[in-house]
C-alpha positions in Angstrom: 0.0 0.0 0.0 2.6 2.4 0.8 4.8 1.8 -2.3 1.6 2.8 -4.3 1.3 5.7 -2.6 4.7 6.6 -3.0 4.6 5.6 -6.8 1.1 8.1 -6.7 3.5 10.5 -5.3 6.0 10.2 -7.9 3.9 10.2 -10.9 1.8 13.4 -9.9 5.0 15.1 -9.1 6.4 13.9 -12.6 3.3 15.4 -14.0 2.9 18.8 -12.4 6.7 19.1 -13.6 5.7 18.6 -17.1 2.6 20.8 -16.7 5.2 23.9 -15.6 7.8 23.1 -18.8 4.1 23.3 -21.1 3.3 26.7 -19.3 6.9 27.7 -19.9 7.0 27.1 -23.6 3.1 28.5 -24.0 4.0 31.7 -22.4 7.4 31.9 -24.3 5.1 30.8 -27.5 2.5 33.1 -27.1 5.6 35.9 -25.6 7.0 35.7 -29.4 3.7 35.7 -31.3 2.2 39.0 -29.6 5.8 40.9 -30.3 5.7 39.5 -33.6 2.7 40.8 -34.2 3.1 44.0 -32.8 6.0 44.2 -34.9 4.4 43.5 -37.9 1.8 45.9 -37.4 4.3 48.4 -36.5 6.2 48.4 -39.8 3.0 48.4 -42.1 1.8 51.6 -40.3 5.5 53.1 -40.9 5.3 52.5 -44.2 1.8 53.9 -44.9 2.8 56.8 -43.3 6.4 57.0 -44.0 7.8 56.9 -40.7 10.8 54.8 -40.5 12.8 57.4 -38.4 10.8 55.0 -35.9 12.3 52.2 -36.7 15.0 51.7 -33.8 12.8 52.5 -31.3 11.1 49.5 -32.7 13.8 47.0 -32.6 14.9 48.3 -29.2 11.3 47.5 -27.9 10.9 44.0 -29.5 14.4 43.1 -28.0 13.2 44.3 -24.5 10.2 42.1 -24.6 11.8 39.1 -25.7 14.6 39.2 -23.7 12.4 40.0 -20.2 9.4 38.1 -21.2 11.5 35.1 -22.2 13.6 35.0 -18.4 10.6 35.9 -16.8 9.4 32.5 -18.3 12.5 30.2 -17.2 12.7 32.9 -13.7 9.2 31.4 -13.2 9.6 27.8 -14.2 12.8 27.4 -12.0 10.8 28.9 -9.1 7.4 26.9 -10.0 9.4 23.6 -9.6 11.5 24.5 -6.7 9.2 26.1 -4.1 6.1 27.0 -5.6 5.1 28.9 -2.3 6.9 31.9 -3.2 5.6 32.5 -6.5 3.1 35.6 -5.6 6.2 37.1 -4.1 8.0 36.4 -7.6 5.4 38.2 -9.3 5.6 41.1 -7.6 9.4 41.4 -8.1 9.3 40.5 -11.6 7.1 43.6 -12.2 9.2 45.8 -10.2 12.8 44.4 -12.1 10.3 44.8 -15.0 9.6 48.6 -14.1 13.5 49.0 -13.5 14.6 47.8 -16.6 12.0 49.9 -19.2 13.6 52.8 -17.0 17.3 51.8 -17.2 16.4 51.2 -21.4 14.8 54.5 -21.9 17.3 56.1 -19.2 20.2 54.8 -21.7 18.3 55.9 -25.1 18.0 59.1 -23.6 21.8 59.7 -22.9 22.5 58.4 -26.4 19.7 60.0 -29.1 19.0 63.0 -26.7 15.9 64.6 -25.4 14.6 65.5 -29.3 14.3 61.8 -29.8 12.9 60.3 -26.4 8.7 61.2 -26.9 8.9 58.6 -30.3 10.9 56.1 -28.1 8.4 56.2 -25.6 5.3 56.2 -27.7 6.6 53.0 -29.6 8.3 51.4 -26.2 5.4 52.5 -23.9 2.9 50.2 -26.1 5.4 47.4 -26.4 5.5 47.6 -22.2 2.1 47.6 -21.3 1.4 44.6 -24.2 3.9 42.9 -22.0 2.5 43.7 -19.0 -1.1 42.8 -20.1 -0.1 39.4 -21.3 2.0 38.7 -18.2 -0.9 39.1 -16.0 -3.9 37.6 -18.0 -1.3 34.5 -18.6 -0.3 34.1 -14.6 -3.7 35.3 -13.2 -5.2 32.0 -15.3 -2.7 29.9 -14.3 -2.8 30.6 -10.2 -6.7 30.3 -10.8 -5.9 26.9 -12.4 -4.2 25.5 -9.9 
């Protein structure tokens, strides 16, 4: 009786680990898909109205997202294997280091284009941010309620 439960054990634990890699890749999935689309959006409406002087500000925001979307992802699988317990207190410092970083990257754009250039940066970075933000809630909010 107790090696079954044991087994039991083993093969829900086996299984909740595979649930958190699937979560992993749909976020990162789904991550890639919104920027791409964002992206793609963003350079047909530059080109009907000719503004490709936008253009960096563009790659610099779909590199942001990926790159903090996609270790927010493997941040939160690591910590959803190891000690589940502590995720709300991961969320709440992911949007903080999340907050930190869109400052540091506009901080940095500033210093290098100037002040001239910064309210395009923003408009383009500011949507990239909060479609980041948006999907990193609606994605974790279903996935607490899930479980």
């Amino acid at each position: 009786m107790y090696v079954l439960s044991v087994t039991q054990t083993r093969s829900n634990k086996f299984s909740i680990m595979q649930d958190i890699d699937k979560l992993c890749k749909k976020y990162t999935r789904q991550t890639l898909l919104l920027t791409a689309s964002l992206f793609i959006i963003a350079l047909i409406i530059f080109r009907v109205w000719n503004l490709y002087s936008l253009l960096i500000p563009l790659v610099i925001s779909v590199l942001f997202t990926i790159v903090v979307d996609t270790s927010d992802a493997l941040l939160w699988r690591r910590i959803a294997k190891s000690s589940p317990e502590s995720l709300t207190t991961f969320y709440s410092a992911v949007s903080g280091i999340r907050m930190l970083l869109a400052l540091a990257t506009m901080f940095v754009y500033y210093l290098v284009k100037g002040r001239d250039a910064m309210l395009h940066f923003f408009i383009v970075f500011a949507i990239f941010y909060f479609v980041m933000v948006a999907h990193h809630s609606i994605f974790f909010a279903k996935v607490s309620n899930r479980t």
